[in-house]
């Protein structure tokens, strides 16, 4: 899942050393509605380009996943 506005104290001690949230990483609160809308919009753009943009998309994903 995506943790939006959790603080370090919100996480169980067993995962607190690896768990994070958008708020922790950016120092800003995020609207879950806005985040969900942005994710859906991005997915819609990806779907619009399939199957014609499939190879380009897969190359980008492969590149990103190598980090």
Coordinates of N, CA and C in Angstrom, one line a residue:
X1 N 0.8 -1.2 0.0 CA 0.0 0.0 0.0 C 0.9 1.2 0.0
X2 N 0.2 2.3 -0.1 CA 0.9 3.6 -0.1 C 0.5 4.4 1.2
X3 N 1.4 4.6 2.0 CA 1.1 5.4 3.3 C 1.3 6.9 2.9
X4 N 0.2 7.6 3.2 CA 0.2 9.0 2.8 C 0.7 9.9 3.9
X5 N -0.1 9.9 5.0 CA 0.2 10.9 6.0 C 0.6 10.3 7.4
X6 N 1.1 9.1 7.3 CA 1.6 8.5 8.5 C 2.9 9.2 9.0
X7 N 3.1 9.1 10.3 CA 4.3 9.6 10.9 C 5.1 8.4 11.4
X8 N 6.3 8.6 11.8 CA 7.2 7.5 12.2 C 6.5 6.8 13.4
X9 N 5.9 7.5 14.2 CA 5.2 6.9 15.4 C 4.0 6.0 15.1
X10 N 3.5 6.2 13.9 CA 2.3 5.4 13.5 C 2.7 3.9 13.2
X11 N 3.9 3.7 12.9 CA 4.3 2.3 12.5 C 4.7 1.5 13.7
X12 N 4.4 0.2 13.6 CA 4.8 -0.8 14.6 C 6.3 -0.8 14.6
X13 N 6.9 -1.1 15.8 CA 8.3 -1.1 16.0 C 9.0 -2.1 15.1
X14 N 8.3 -3.2 14.7 CA 8.9 -4.2 13.9 C 9.1 -3.8 12.5
X15 N 8.5 -2.7 12.0 CA 8.7 -2.3 10.7 C 9.1 -0.8 10.6
X16 N 9.2 -0.2 11.8 CA 9.5 1.3 11.8 C 10.8 1.7 11.1
X17 N 11.8 0.8 11.1 CA 13.1 1.1 10.5 C 13.0 1.1 8.9
X18 N 12.0 0.5 8.4 CA 11.9 0.4 6.9 C 10.6 1.1 6.4
X19 N 9.6 1.3 7.2 CA 8.4 1.9 6.7 C 8.5 3.4 6.6
X20 N 7.8 3.9 5.6 CA 7.8 5.4 5.4 C 6.4 5.8 4.8
X21 N 6.3 7.1 4.6 CA 5.1 7.6 4.0 C 5.4 8.8 3.1
X22 N 4.5 9.2 2.3 CA 4.7 10.4 1.5 C 5.0 11.6 2.4
X23 N 4.3 11.7 3.5 CA 4.5 12.9 4.4 C 5.9 12.8 5.0
X24 N 6.4 11.7 5.4 CA 7.7 11.6 5.9 C 8.8 11.9 4.9
X25 N 8.6 11.5 3.7 CA 9.6 11.7 2.6 C 9.6 13.1 2.1
X26 N 8.4 13.8 2.0 CA 8.3 15.1 1.5 C 8.2 16.2 2.5
X27 N 7.8 15.8 3.8 CA 7.6 16.8 4.8 C 6.3 17.5 4.6
X28 N 5.4 17.0 3.8 CA 4.1 17.6 3.5 C 3.0 16.6 3.6
X29 N 1.8 17.1 4.1 CA 0.6 16.2 4.1 C 0.1 16.1 2.6
X30 N -0.5 15.0 2.3 CA -1.0 14.8 0.9 C -2.4 14.4 1.0
X31 N -3.2 14.9 0.1 CA -4.6 14.5 0.0 C -4.7 13.1 -0.6
X32 N -5.3 12.2 0.1 CA -5.4 10.9 -0.5 C -6.3 10.9 -1.7
X33 N -7.3 11.7 -1.8 CA -8.2 11.9 -2.9 C -7.3 12.3 -4.1
X34 N -6.5 13.4 -3.9 CA -5.7 13.9 -5.0 C -4.7 12.9 -5.5
X35 N -4.1 12.1 -4.5 CA -3.1 11.1 -4.9 C -3.8 10.0 -5.7
X36 N -5.0 9.5 -5.3 CA -5.7 8.5 -6.0 C -6.0 9.0 -7.4
X37 N -6.5 10.2 -7.5 CA -6.8 10.8 -8.8 C -5.6 10.8 -9.7
X38 N -4.5 11.2 -9.2 CA -3.2 11.3 -10.0 C -2.8 9.9 -10.4
X39 N -2.9 8.9 -9.6 CA -2.5 7.5 -10.0 C -3.5 7.0 -11.0
X40 N -4.8 7.3 -10.9 CA -5.7 6.8 -11.9 C -5.5 7.5 -13.2
X41 N -5.2 8.8 -13.2 CA -4.9 9.6 -14.4 C -3.7 9.0 -15.1
X42 N -2.6 8.7 -14.3 CA -1.4 8.1 -14.9 C -1.7 6.8 -15.5
X43 N -2.5 5.9 -14.8 CA -2.8 4.6 -15.4 C -3.6 4.7 -16.6
X44 N -4.6 5.7 -16.7 CA -5.3 5.9 -17.9 C -4.5 6.3 -19.1
X45 N -3.5 7.1 -18.9 CA -2.5 7.5 -19.9 C -1.8 6.3 -20.4
X46 N -1.3 5.4 -19.5 CA -0.6 4.2 -19.9 C -1.5 3.3 -20.7
X47 N -2.7 3.2 -20.3 CA -3.7 2.3 -21.0 C -4.0 2.8 -22.4
X48 N -4.1 4.1 -22.5 CA -4.4 4.7 -23.8 C -3.3 4.4 -24.8
X49 N -2.1 4.3 -24.4 CA -1.0 4.1 -25.3 C -0.8 2.6 -25.7
X50 N -1.4 1.7 -25.0 CA -1.4 0.3 -25.3 C -2.3 0.0 -26.4
X51 N -2.0 -0.9 -27.3 CA -0.7 -1.6 -27.5 C 0.4 -0.9 -28.2
X52 N 0.0 0.3 -28.8 CA 1.0 0.9 -29.7 C 2.3 1.4 -28.9
X53 N 2.1 1.9 -27.7 CA 3.3 2.4 -27.0 C 3.8 1.3 -26.0
X54 N 3.5 0.1 -26.2 CA 3.8 -1.0 -25.2 C 5.3 -1.1 -25.0
X55 N 6.1 -1.2 -26.1 CA 7.5 -1.4 -26.0 C 8.2 -0.3 -25.3
X56 N 7.8 1.0 -25.6 CA 8.4 2.1 -25.0 C 8.1 2.1 -23.5
X57 N 6.9 1.8 -23.1 CA 6.5 1.7 -21.7 C 7.3 0.6 -21.0
X58 N 7.4 -0.5 -21.6 CA 8.1 -1.6 -20.9 C 9.6 -1.3 -20.8
X59 N 10.2 -0.6 -21.7 CA 11.6 -0.2 -21.6 C 11.8 0.7 -20.5
X60 N 10.9 1.7 -20.3 CA 10.9 2.6 -19.2 C 10.8 1.9 -17.9
X61 N 9.9 1.0 -17.8 CA 9.7 0.2 -16.5 C 10.9 -0.6 -16.2
X62 N 11.5 -1.2 -17.2 CA 12.7 -2.0 -17.0 C 13.9 -1.1 -16.5
X63 N 14.0 0.1 -17.1 CA 15.0 1.0 -16.7 C 14.8 1.4 -15.3
X64 N 13.6 1.8 -14.9 CA 13.3 2.2 -13.5 C 13.5 1.1 -12.5
X65 N 13.2 -0.2 -12.9 CA 13.3 -1.3 -12.0 C 14.7 -1.7 -11.7
X66 N 15.7 -1.2 -12.5 CA 17.1 -1.5 -12.3 C 17.7 -0.7 -11.2
X67 N 17.0 0.2 -10.6 CA 17.6 1.1 -9.6 C 17.6 0.3 -8.3

